[in-house]
mmCIF file of C-alpha atoms and ligand atoms in Angstrom:
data_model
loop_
_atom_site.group_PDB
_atom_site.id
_atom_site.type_symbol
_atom_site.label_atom_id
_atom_site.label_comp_id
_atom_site.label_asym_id
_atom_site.label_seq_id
_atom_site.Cartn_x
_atom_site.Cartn_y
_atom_site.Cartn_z
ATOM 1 C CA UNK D 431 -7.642 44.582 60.405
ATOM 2 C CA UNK D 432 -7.790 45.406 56.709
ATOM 3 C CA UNK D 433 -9.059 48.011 54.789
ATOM 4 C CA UNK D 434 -11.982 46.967 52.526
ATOM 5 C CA UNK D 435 -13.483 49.712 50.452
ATOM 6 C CA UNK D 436 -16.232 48.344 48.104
ATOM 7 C CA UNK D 437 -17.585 51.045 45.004
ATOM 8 C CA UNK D 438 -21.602 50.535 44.023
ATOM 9 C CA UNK D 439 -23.319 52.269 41.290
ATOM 10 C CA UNK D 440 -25.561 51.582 38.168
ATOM 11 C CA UNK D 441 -23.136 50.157 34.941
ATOM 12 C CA UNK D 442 -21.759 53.619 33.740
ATOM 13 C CA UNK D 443 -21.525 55.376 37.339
ATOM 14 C CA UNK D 444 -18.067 55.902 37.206
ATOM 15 C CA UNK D 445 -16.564 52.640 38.807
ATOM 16 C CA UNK D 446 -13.477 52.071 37.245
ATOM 17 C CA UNK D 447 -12.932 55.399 36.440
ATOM 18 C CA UNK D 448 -12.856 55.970 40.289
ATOM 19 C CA UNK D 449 -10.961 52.656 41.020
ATOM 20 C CA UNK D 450 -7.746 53.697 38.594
ATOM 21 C CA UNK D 451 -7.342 56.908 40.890
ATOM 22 C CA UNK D 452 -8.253 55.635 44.248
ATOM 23 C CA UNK D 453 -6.062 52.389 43.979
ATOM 24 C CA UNK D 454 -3.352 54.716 43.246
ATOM 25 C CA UNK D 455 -3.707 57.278 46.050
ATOM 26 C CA UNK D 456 -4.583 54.677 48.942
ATOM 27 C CA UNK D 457 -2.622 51.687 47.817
ATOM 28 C CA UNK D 458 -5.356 49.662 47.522
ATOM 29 C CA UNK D 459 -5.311 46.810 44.319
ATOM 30 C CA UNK D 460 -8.508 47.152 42.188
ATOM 31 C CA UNK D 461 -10.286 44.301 41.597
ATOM 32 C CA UNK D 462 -12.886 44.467 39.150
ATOM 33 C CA UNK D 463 -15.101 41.237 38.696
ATOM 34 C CA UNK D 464 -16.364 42.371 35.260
ATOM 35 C CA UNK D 465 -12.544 42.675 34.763
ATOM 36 C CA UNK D 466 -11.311 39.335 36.207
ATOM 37 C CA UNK D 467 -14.416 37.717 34.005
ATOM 38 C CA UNK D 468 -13.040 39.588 30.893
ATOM 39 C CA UNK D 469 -9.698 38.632 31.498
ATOM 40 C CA UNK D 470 -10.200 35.013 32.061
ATOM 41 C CA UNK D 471 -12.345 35.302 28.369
ATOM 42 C CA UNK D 472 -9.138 36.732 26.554
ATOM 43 C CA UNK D 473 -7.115 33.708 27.690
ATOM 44 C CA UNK D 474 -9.822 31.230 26.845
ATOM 45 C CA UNK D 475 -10.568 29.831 30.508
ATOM 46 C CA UNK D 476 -13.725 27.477 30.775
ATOM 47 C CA UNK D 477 -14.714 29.972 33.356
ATOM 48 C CA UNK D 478 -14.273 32.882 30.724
ATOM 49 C CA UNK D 479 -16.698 31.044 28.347
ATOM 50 C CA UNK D 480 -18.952 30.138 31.139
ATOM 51 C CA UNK D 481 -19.354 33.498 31.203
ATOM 52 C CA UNK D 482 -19.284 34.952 28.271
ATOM 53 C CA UNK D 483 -23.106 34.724 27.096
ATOM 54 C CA UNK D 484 -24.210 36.025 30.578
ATOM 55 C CA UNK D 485 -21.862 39.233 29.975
ATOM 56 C CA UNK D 486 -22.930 39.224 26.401
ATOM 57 C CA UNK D 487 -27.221 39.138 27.263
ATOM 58 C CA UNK D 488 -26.772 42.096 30.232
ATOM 59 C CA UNK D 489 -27.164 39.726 32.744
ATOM 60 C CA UNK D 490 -25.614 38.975 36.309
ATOM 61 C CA UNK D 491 -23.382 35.839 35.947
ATOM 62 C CA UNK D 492 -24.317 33.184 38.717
ATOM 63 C CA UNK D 493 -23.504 33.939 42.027
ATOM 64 C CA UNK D 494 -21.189 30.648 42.868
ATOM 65 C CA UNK D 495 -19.045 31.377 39.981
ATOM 66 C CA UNK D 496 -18.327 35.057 40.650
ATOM 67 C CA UNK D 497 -18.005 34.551 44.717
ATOM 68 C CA UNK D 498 -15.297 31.603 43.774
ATOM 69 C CA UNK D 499 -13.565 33.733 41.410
ATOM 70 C CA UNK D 500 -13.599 36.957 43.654
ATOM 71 C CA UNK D 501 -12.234 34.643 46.645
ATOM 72 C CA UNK D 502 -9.208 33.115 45.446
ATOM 73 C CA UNK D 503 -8.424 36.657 43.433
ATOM 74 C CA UNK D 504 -8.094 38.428 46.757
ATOM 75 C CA UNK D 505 -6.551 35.460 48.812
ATOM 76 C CA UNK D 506 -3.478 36.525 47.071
ATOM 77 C CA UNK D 507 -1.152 38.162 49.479
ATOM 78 C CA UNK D 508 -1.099 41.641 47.431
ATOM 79 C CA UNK D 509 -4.812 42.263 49.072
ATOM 80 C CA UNK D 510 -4.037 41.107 52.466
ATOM 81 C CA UNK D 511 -4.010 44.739 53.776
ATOM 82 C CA UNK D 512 -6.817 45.570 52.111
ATOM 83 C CA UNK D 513 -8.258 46.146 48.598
ATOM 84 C CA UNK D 514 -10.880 47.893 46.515
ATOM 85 C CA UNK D 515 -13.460 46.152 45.140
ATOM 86 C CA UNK D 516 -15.232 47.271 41.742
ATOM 87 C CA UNK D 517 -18.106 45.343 40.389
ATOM 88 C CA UNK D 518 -18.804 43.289 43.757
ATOM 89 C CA UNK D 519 -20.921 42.187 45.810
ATOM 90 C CA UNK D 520 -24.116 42.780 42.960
ATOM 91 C CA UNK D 521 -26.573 40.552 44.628
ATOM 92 C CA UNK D 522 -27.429 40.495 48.517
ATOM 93 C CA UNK D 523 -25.915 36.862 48.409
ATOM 94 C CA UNK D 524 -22.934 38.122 47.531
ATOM 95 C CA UNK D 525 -22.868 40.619 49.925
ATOM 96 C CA UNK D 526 -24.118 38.465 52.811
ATOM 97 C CA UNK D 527 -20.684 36.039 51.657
ATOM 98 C CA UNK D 528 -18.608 38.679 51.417
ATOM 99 C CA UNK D 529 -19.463 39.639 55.642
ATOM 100 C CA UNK D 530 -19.035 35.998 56.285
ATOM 101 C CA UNK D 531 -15.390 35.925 54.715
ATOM 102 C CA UNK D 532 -14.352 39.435 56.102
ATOM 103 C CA UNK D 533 -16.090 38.238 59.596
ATOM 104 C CA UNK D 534 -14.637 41.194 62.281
ATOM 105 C CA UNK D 535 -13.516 43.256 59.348
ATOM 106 C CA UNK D 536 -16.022 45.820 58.228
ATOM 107 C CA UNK D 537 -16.361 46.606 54.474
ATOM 108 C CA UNK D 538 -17.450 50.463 53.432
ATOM 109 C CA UNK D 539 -18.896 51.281 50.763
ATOM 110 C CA UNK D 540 -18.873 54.518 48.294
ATOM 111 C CA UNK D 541 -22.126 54.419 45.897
ATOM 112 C CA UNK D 542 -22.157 56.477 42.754
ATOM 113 C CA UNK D 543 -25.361 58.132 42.179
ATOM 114 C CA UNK D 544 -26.232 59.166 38.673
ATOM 115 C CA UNK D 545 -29.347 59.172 37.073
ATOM 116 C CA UNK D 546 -30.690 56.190 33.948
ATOM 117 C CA UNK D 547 -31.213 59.269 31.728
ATOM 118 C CA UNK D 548 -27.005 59.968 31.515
ATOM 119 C CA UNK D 549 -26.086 56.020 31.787
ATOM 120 C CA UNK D 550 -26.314 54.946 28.536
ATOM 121 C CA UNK D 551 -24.491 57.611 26.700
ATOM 122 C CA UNK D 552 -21.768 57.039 29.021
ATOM 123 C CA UNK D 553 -21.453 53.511 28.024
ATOM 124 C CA UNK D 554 -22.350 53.682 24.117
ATOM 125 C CA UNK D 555 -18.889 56.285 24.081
ATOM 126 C CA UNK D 556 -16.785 54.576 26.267
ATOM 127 C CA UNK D 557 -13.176 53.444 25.583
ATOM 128 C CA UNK D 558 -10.987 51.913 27.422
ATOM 129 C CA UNK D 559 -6.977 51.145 27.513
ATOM 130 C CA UNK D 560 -6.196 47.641 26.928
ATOM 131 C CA UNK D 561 -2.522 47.944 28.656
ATOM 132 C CA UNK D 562 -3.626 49.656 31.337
ATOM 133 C CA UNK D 563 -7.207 49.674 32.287
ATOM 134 C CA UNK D 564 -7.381 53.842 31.948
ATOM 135 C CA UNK D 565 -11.372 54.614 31.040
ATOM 136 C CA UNK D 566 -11.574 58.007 28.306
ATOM 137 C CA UNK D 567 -15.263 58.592 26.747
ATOM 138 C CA UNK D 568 -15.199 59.807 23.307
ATOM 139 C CA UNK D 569 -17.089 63.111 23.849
ATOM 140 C CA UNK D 570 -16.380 63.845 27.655
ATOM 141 C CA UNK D 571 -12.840 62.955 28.298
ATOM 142 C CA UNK D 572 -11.246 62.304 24.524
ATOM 143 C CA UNK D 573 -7.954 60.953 24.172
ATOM 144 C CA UNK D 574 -5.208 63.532 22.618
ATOM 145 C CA UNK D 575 -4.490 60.955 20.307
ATOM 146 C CA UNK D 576 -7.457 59.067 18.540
ATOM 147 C CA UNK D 577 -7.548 55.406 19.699
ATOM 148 C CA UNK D 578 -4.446 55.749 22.240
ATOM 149 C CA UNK D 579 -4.468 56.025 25.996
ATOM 150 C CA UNK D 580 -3.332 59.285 27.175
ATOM 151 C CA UNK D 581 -1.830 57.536 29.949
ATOM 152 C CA UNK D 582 0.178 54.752 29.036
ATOM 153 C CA UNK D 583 -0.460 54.864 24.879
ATOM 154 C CA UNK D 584 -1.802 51.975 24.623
ATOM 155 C CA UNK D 585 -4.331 50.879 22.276
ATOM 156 C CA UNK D 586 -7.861 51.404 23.522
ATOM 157 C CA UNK D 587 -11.077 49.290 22.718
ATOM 158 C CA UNK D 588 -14.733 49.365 22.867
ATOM 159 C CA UNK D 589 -16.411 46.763 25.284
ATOM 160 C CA UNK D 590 -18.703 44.269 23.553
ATOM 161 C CA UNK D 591 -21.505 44.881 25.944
ATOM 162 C CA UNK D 592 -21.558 48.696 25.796
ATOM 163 C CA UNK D 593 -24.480 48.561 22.808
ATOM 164 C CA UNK D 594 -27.328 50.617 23.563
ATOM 165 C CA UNK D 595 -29.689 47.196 24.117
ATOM 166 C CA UNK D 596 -27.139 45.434 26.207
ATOM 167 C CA UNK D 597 -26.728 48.309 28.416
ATOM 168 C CA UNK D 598 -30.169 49.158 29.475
ATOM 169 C CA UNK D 599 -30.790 45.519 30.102
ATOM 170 C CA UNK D 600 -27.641 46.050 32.493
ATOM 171 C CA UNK D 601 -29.284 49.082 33.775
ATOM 172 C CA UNK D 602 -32.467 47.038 34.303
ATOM 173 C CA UNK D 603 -31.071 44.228 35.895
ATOM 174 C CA UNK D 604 -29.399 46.435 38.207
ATOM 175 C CA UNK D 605 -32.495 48.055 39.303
ATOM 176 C CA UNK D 606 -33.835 44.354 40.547
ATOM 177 C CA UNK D 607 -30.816 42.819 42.076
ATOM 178 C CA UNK D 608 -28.015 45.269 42.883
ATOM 179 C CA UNK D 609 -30.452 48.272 44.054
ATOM 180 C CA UNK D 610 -30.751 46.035 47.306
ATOM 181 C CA UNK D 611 -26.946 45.537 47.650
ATOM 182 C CA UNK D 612 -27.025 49.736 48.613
ATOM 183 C CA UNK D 613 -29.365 48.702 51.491
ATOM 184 C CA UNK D 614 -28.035 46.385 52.805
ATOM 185 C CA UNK D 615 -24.627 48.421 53.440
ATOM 186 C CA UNK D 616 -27.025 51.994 54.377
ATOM 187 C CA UNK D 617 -28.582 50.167 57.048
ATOM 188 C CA UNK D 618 -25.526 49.518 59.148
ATOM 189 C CA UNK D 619 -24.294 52.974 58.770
ATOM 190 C CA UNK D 620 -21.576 51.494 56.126
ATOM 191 C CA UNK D 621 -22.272 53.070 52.980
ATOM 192 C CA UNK D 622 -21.644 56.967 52.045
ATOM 193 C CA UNK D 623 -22.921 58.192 48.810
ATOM 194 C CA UNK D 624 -21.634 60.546 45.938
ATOM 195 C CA UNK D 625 -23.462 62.905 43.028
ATOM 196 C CA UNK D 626 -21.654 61.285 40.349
ATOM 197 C CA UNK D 627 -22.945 63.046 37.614
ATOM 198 C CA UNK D 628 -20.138 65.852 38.974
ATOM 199 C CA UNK D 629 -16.841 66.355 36.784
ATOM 200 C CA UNK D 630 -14.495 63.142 37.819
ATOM 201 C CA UNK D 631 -12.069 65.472 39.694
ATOM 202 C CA UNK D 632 -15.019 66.709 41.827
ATOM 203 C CA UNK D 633 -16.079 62.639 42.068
ATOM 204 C CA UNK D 634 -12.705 61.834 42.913
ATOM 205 C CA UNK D 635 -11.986 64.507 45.713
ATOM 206 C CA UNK D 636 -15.534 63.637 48.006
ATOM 207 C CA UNK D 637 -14.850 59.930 47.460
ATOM 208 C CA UNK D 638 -10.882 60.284 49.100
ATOM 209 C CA UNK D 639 -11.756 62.458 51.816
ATOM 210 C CA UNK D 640 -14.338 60.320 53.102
ATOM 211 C CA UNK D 641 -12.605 56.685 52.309
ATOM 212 C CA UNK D 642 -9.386 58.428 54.387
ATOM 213 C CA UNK D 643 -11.616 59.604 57.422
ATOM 214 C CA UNK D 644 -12.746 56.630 58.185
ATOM 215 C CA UNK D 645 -9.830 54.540 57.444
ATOM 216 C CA UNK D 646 -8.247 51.892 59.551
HETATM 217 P P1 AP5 W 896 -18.709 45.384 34.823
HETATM 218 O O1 AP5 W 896 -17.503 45.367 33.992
HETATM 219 O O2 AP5 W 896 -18.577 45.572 36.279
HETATM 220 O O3 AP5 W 896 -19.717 46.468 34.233
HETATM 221 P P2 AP5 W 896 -20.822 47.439 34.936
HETATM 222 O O4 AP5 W 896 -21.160 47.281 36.325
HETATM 223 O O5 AP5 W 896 -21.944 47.346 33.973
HETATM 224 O O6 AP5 W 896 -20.099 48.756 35.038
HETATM 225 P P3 AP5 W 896 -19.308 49.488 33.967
HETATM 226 O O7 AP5 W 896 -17.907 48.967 33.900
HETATM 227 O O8 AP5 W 896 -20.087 49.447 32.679
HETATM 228 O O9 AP5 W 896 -19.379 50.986 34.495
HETATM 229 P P4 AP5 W 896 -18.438 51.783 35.494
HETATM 230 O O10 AP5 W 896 -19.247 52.190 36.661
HETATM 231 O O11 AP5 W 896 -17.160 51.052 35.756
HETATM 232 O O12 AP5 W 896 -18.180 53.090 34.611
HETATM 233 P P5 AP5 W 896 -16.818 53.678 33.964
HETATM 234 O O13 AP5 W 896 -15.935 54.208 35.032
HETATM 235 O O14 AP5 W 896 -16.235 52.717 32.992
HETATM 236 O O15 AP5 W 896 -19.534 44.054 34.584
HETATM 237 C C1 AP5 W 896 -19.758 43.540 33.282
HETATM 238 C C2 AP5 W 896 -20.547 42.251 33.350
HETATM 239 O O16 AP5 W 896 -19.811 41.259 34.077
HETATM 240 C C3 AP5 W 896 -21.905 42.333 34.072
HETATM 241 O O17 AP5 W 896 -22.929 42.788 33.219
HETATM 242 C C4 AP5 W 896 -22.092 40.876 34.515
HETATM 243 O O18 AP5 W 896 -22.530 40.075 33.453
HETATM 244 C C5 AP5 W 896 -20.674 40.459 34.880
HETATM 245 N N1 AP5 W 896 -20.358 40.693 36.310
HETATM 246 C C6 AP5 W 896 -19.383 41.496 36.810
HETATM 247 N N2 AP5 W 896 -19.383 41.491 38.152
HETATM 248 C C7 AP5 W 896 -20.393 40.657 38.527
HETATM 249 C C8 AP5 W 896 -20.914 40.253 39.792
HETATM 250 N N3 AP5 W 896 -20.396 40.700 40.947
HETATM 251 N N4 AP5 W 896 -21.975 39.404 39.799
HETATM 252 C C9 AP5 W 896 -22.500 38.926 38.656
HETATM 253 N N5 AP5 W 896 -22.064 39.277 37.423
HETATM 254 C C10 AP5 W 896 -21.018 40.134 37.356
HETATM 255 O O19 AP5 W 896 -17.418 54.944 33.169
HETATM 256 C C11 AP5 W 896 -18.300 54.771 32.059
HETATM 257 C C12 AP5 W 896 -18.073 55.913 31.046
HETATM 258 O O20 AP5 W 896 -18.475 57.143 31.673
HETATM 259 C C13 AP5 W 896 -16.611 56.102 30.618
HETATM 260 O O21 AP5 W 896 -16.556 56.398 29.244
HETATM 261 C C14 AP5 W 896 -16.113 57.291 31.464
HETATM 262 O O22 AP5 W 896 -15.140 58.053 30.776
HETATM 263 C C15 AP5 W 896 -17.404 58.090 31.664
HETATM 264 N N6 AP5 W 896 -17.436 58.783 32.974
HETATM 265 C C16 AP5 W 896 -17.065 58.261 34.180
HETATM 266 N N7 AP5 W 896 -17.237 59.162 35.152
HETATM 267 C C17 AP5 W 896 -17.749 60.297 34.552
HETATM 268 C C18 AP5 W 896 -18.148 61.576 35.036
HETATM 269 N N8 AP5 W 896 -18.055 61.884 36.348
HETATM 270 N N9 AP5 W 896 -18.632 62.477 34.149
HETATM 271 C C19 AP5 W 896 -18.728 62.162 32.818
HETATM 272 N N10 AP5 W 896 -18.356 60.963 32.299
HETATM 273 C C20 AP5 W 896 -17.877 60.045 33.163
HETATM 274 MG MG1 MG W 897 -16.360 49.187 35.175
HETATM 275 ZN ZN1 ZN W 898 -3.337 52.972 29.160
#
């Protein structure tokens, strides 16, 4: 059986700044949809552009296009012990697809908790490594050098949809449709959640101890 570990959490929780360190200490690969969609828009796919003004307006892209996507990303045979998914399921029909592809397998979820009132900040200072995927925030967790990873020293960029309008339409939106997702994982005892408004270390530590208890 494989080890499916899925991170919830408003846009700005701490997702991918979680995913870099987790993937790392439980071997897991990190797939991010929002990254996958991003990615596919750099190299000019018709799925990229399909995209693209969904991303751009703060809103969910359709569900058949992101549940194709996330399928044949993690039918690759790097996932098929297990991997961590950022960024998916958002709606309950993703999550209800996602049960029916893991069938015996049982996903778990971690859900960041923090607050609207810190989200936006979060995202208006965000910067993130284009080499490596590494997450800094211009007043939290600087970079040593200005505009360069600290990890890898690669050249780091602002996302496109981290202005103050298009994020709090991403924090409304996931109000109506992802709130639900958390549900749907509580209910059957499969979701544990974290303060993430804590320092990232103190994130980090709660969200490994419990993803290694119940691993299998
Ligand atoms: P996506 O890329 O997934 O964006 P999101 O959910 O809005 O989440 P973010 O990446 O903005 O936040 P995060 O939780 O990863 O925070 P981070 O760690 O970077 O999706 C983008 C778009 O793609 C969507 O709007 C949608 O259009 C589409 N899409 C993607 N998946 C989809 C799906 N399944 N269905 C439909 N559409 C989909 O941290 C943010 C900042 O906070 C950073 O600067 C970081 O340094 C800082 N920070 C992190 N943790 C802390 C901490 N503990 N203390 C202080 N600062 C912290
Ligand atoms: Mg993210
Ligand atoms: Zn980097």
């Amino acid at each position: 059986m494989s080890n499916v570990l899925i991170l919830l959490g408003p846009p700005g929780a701490g997702k991918g700044t979680q995913a870099v360190r987790l993937s790392a200490a439980l071997s897991l690969p990190h797939v991010s949809t929002g990254d996958l969609f991003r990615e596919n828009l750099g190299k000019g796919t018709a799925l990229g552009q399909r995209a693209k003004g969904f991303m751009d307006a703060g809103q969910l892209v359709p569900d058949e296009l992101v549940i194709d996507m996330l399928f044949d990303r993690v039918s690759h045979s790097d996932c098929g012990a297990g991997y961590l998914l950022d960024g998916f399921p958002r709606t309950v029909a993703q999550a209800v697809a996602l049960d029916a592809r893991l069938g015996a397998t049982k996903a778990r979820a971690i859900n960041l908790v923090v607050a609207d009132s810190i989200l936006v900040g979060r995202l208006t200072g965000r910067w993130t490594c284009k080499q490596c995927g590494n997450i800094h925030h211009e007043r939290t967790s600087p970079p040593a050098k200005r505009g360069l990873c600290d990890k890898c020293g690669g050249q780091l960029f602002q996302r496109s949809d981290d202005t103050v309008e298009v994020a709090s339409k991403r924090l409304a939106v996931y109000h109506t449709q992802t709130k639900p997702v958390e549900d749907h994982y509580g209910k059957r005892g499969q979701r544990f959640d974290v303060d993430g408004s804590q320092a990232p270390d103190q994130v980090f530590a709660a969200m490994l101890q419990w993803a290694k208890q119940g691993a299998h």
